[in-house]
Short mmCIF file of C-alpha atoms and ligand atoms in Angstrom, two decimals:
data_model
loop_
_atom_site.label_atom_id
_atom_site.label_comp_id
_atom_site.label_asym_id
_atom_site.label_seq_id
_atom_site.Cartn_x
_atom_site.Cartn_y
_atom_site.Cartn_z
CA MET A 1 -41.67 -55.03 -9.80
CA SER A 2 -44.63 -55.76 -12.09
CA GLY A 3 -43.74 -55.53 -15.76
CA SER A 4 -40.01 -55.84 -15.11
CA ASP A 5 -39.51 -59.48 -14.29
CA HIS A 6 -36.96 -59.74 -17.06
CA ARG A 7 -33.76 -57.79 -16.98
CA ASP A 8 -32.12 -56.03 -19.80
CA HIS A 9 -28.61 -57.47 -19.86
CA ALA A 10 -27.44 -55.10 -22.61
CA PRO A 11 -25.49 -52.26 -21.04
CA ASP A 12 -27.00 -48.87 -21.77
CA LEU A 13 -24.67 -47.74 -24.53
CA THR A 14 -26.83 -44.76 -25.49
CA ALA A 15 -26.06 -43.20 -22.10
CA ARG A 16 -22.45 -43.01 -23.24
CA LEU A 17 -23.33 -41.06 -26.40
CA PRO A 18 -23.05 -37.27 -26.17
CA PRO A 19 -25.91 -35.26 -27.71
CA ARG A 20 -26.63 -36.03 -31.39
CA GLN A 21 -23.80 -38.54 -31.74
CA VAL A 22 -24.21 -41.92 -33.47
CA LEU A 23 -22.40 -45.12 -32.54
CA THR A 24 -19.99 -46.68 -35.03
CA ALA A 25 -17.97 -49.88 -34.86
CA LYS A 26 -15.71 -48.69 -37.69
CA PHE A 27 -12.72 -46.43 -37.26
CA PRO A 28 -13.10 -43.75 -39.96
CA VAL A 29 -9.99 -41.89 -41.15
CA MET A 30 -10.50 -38.12 -41.07
CA SER A 31 -7.61 -36.05 -42.47
CA MET A 32 -7.52 -32.57 -43.99
CA ASP A 33 -4.85 -33.69 -46.46
CA ALA A 34 -2.64 -36.64 -47.44
CA THR A 35 -0.96 -38.80 -44.81
CA PRO A 36 2.56 -37.40 -44.37
CA ALA A 37 5.54 -39.75 -44.70
CA LEU A 38 6.81 -39.81 -41.13
CA SER A 39 8.82 -42.68 -39.73
CA ALA A 40 9.82 -43.14 -36.10
CA ALA A 41 13.45 -42.63 -37.18
CA ASP A 42 12.59 -39.13 -38.50
CA TRP A 43 10.17 -38.20 -35.74
CA THR A 44 10.97 -35.67 -33.05
CA LEU A 45 8.73 -33.92 -30.56
CA THR A 46 9.60 -30.33 -29.68
CA LEU A 47 8.24 -28.55 -26.61
CA LYS A 48 8.28 -24.74 -26.81
CA HIS A 49 7.18 -21.71 -24.82
CA GLY A 50 6.25 -19.24 -27.56
CA VAL A 51 9.23 -19.36 -29.94
CA ARG A 52 11.65 -20.59 -27.27
CA PRO A 53 12.46 -24.33 -27.42
CA LEU A 54 12.28 -26.01 -23.99
CA LYS A 55 13.05 -29.62 -24.84
CA ARG A 56 13.16 -32.05 -27.74
CA TRP A 57 12.72 -35.83 -27.74
CA ASP A 58 13.75 -38.16 -30.50
CA TRP A 59 12.05 -41.55 -30.79
CA ALA A 60 14.57 -43.29 -28.53
CA ALA A 61 14.28 -40.70 -25.73
CA PHE A 62 10.48 -40.61 -26.05
CA SER A 63 10.27 -44.40 -25.97
CA ALA A 64 12.14 -44.45 -22.64
CA LEU A 65 9.35 -42.45 -20.90
CA PRO A 66 6.81 -44.20 -18.63
CA ARG A 67 3.94 -45.70 -20.61
CA GLN A 68 0.21 -45.99 -19.88
CA ARG A 69 -2.68 -47.97 -21.30
CA ILE A 70 -6.14 -46.43 -21.36
CA VAL A 71 -9.56 -47.38 -22.71
CA ARG A 72 -11.80 -44.46 -23.68
CA ASP A 73 -14.79 -43.47 -25.80
CA ILE A 74 -14.02 -41.07 -28.67
CA HIS A 75 -16.38 -38.58 -30.32
CA CYS A 76 -15.91 -36.95 -33.72
CA VAL A 77 -17.71 -33.67 -34.42
CA THR A 78 -18.97 -35.21 -37.71
CA ARG A 79 -21.24 -37.21 -35.33
CA TRP A 80 -19.64 -40.62 -35.00
CA SER A 81 -18.66 -41.99 -31.61
CA LYS A 82 -16.67 -45.12 -30.93
CA LEU A 83 -16.72 -46.82 -27.54
CA ASP A 84 -13.96 -48.53 -25.58
CA THR A 85 -11.05 -47.64 -27.83
CA ALA A 86 -7.77 -48.98 -26.39
CA TRP A 87 -4.60 -46.90 -26.53
CA GLU A 88 -1.05 -47.02 -25.27
CA GLY A 89 1.35 -44.13 -24.99
CA VAL A 90 2.90 -41.47 -22.79
CA ALA A 91 0.80 -39.26 -20.52
CA LEU A 92 1.37 -35.53 -20.95
CA ASP A 93 2.04 -35.39 -17.20
CA ASP A 94 5.04 -37.69 -17.70
CA LEU A 95 6.28 -35.70 -20.68
CA LEU A 96 6.30 -32.46 -18.68
CA ALA A 97 7.89 -34.23 -15.70
CA ASP A 98 10.67 -35.46 -18.00
CA ALA A 99 11.20 -31.85 -19.12
CA GLY A 100 11.46 -30.89 -15.42
CA LEU A 101 8.79 -28.33 -15.99
CA ALA A 102 5.61 -26.96 -14.51
CA ALA A 103 3.32 -25.66 -17.26
CA PRO A 104 4.36 -22.01 -17.87
CA THR A 105 0.99 -20.91 -19.35
CA GLY A 106 -2.61 -22.07 -19.42
CA PHE A 107 -2.80 -22.56 -23.20
CA LEU A 108 -1.11 -24.68 -25.84
CA LEU A 109 -1.04 -25.29 -29.55
CA ALA A 110 -0.43 -28.85 -30.76
CA HIS A 111 1.43 -28.97 -34.08
CA SER A 112 1.55 -31.78 -36.62
CA ALA A 113 3.77 -32.88 -39.50
CA ASP A 114 1.01 -32.20 -42.06
CA GLY A 115 0.75 -28.53 -41.03
CA TYR A 116 -2.32 -29.16 -38.85
CA SER A 117 -2.66 -27.49 -35.47
CA THR A 118 -5.21 -27.41 -32.68
CA ASN A 119 -5.39 -25.38 -29.49
CA LEU A 120 -5.89 -26.81 -26.02
CA ALA A 121 -6.13 -25.55 -22.47
CA THR A 122 -3.20 -26.89 -20.43
CA ALA A 123 -5.68 -28.27 -17.87
CA ASP A 124 -7.25 -30.46 -20.58
CA LEU A 125 -3.92 -32.25 -21.11
CA LEU A 126 -2.89 -32.90 -17.50
CA ASP A 127 -4.00 -35.18 -14.63
CA GLY A 128 -4.11 -38.25 -16.86
CA ARG A 129 -6.63 -36.74 -19.28
CA ALA A 130 -4.45 -36.93 -22.40
CA MET A 131 -1.64 -38.99 -23.86
CA ILE A 132 0.69 -39.15 -26.81
CA ALA A 133 -0.48 -42.44 -28.26
CA THR A 134 1.82 -44.78 -30.16
CA HIS A 135 -0.42 -47.88 -30.14
CA TYR A 136 -4.07 -48.52 -30.89
CA ASP A 137 -5.72 -51.83 -30.04
CA GLY A 138 -2.36 -53.42 -29.19
CA GLN A 139 -0.71 -52.51 -32.51
CA PRO A 140 1.57 -49.64 -33.51
CA LEU A 141 -0.56 -46.73 -34.72
CA THR A 142 -1.03 -46.92 -38.51
CA PRO A 143 0.10 -43.93 -40.60
CA ALA A 144 -3.51 -43.05 -41.54
CA HIS A 145 -4.47 -42.79 -37.86
CA GLY A 146 -1.48 -40.61 -37.00
CA GLY A 147 1.46 -42.95 -36.57
CA PRO A 148 4.08 -42.97 -35.29
CA ALA A 149 2.52 -40.79 -32.57
CA ARG A 150 -0.67 -38.79 -32.11
CA LEU A 151 -2.18 -36.73 -29.37
CA LEU A 152 -5.19 -38.33 -27.71
CA VAL A 153 -7.56 -36.04 -25.78
CA PRO A 154 -10.60 -38.31 -25.59
CA HIS A 155 -12.85 -36.07 -23.47
CA LEU A 156 -12.89 -33.45 -26.26
CA TYR A 157 -14.10 -33.84 -29.87
CA PHE A 158 -11.62 -35.90 -31.85
CA TRP A 159 -10.32 -33.00 -33.96
CA LYS A 160 -8.34 -32.05 -30.81
CA SER A 161 -6.42 -35.33 -31.05
CA ALA A 162 -3.68 -34.17 -33.43
CA LYS A 163 -2.25 -36.92 -35.63
CA TRP A 164 1.46 -36.99 -36.62
CA PHE A 165 2.08 -34.97 -33.49
CA THR A 166 5.50 -33.28 -33.52
CA GLY A 167 5.21 -30.06 -31.52
CA LEU A 168 3.67 -28.71 -28.36
CA GLN A 169 3.82 -24.95 -27.85
CA PHE A 170 2.78 -23.06 -24.74
CA THR A 171 1.13 -19.77 -25.69
CA ALA A 172 0.51 -16.70 -23.54
CA ARG A 173 -3.09 -16.46 -24.75
CA GLU A 174 -5.64 -18.86 -26.22
CA GLU A 175 -4.80 -19.09 -29.95
CA ALA A 176 -7.05 -20.82 -32.46
CA GLY A 177 -5.72 -23.85 -34.40
CA PHE A 178 -6.58 -25.11 -37.90
CA TRP A 179 -10.27 -25.99 -37.43
CA GLU A 180 -10.85 -23.45 -34.68
CA LEU A 181 -9.82 -20.69 -37.15
CA ARG A 182 -12.45 -22.14 -39.51
CA GLY A 183 -15.31 -21.90 -37.04
CA TYR A 184 -14.95 -24.87 -34.74
CA HIS A 185 -15.27 -24.24 -31.00
CA LEU A 186 -12.13 -23.29 -29.08
CA ARG A 187 -12.65 -26.08 -26.51
CA GLY A 188 -14.90 -28.74 -28.07
CA ASP A 189 -16.55 -30.55 -25.17
CA PRO A 190 -18.89 -33.15 -26.77
CA TRP A 191 -21.13 -33.32 -23.67
CA LYS A 192 -21.80 -29.57 -23.95
CA GLU A 193 -22.04 -29.93 -27.74
CA GLU A 194 -19.34 -27.33 -28.28
CA ARG A 195 -19.14 -27.89 -32.04
CA PHE A 196 -18.91 -24.33 -33.34
CA GLY A 197 -17.48 -21.15 -31.91
CA GLU A 198 -18.86 -17.62 -31.88
CA GLY A 199 -19.92 -16.75 -35.42
CA GLY A 200 -19.43 -20.38 -36.48
N1 LIG B 1 -2.46 -33.79 -38.07
C1 LIG B 1 -3.78 -33.96 -38.17
N2 LIG B 1 -4.45 -34.35 -37.09
C2 LIG B 1 -5.78 -34.53 -37.14
C3 LIG B 1 -6.49 -34.29 -38.32
C4 LIG B 1 -5.74 -33.87 -39.47
O1 LIG B 1 -6.28 -33.64 -40.57
N3 LIG B 1 -4.39 -33.72 -39.34
N4 LIG B 1 -7.87 -34.45 -38.35
C5 LIG B 1 -8.55 -34.35 -37.07
C6 LIG B 1 -9.93 -34.75 -37.12
S1 LIG B 1 -11.04 -33.62 -37.74
C7 LIG B 1 -10.37 -35.92 -36.58
S2 LIG B 1 -12.01 -36.30 -36.46
C8 LIG B 1 -9.39 -36.94 -36.12
C9 LIG B 1 -9.58 -38.21 -36.93
O2 LIG B 1 -8.67 -39.19 -36.52
P1 LIG B 1 -8.71 -40.59 -37.25
O3 LIG B 1 -8.38 -40.35 -38.69
O4 LIG B 1 -7.71 -41.45 -36.55
O5 LIG B 1 -10.12 -41.11 -37.09
O6 LIG B 1 -8.05 -36.53 -36.25
C10 LIG B 1 -7.84 -35.17 -36.00
N5 LIG B 1 -6.43 -34.93 -36.02
MO1 LIG B 2 -13.19 -34.46 -37.22
#
């Protein structure tokens, strides 16, 4: 015990930082374009298999789904990480259950009101790993951060968490989304440092 008769009471935050990430207390806004005007009254979420619509929720129907609260660390590929972010929303498991549906394929594209898209493996959205968030830190999600509703997939780099989320589309094959087409990795696991794809 010599040399360690004092204890470090600070929790080891660096152990929660994936490779080459830096801690921030701020919440930067990262958008490819302007914040779209999207009110809850206008908002709908459409679930599709390819071009075939499976189900659509308006705000009232979506708001009636079971809700969850989660606290997670988030990691942006531009190297900032933010710890213990608190979210409230609807788990993807509960959305699919409401549609009365088992996932028809292993891949999805998330679509957004600003024309953004990002691809995800179905497995990365299920078993409580992802939600459609409507609240951050106890408050309704601000427009800049994706309000009225955004996808939250906290175990992948934050570009996978589509803001102004309005569409979820099952695809037969893995299809690249907006940033993935521009060189970002198809999966984006921050712990494996999956920043760029082949040729990226
Ligand atoms: N619809 C949409 N979703 C998006 C983006 C975007 O430009 N449009 N940017 C992505 C990127 S690159 C990041 S890092 C996060 C940033 O979310 P924030 O602005 O809430 O920090 O949103 C992601 N989701
Ligand atoms: Mo990002």
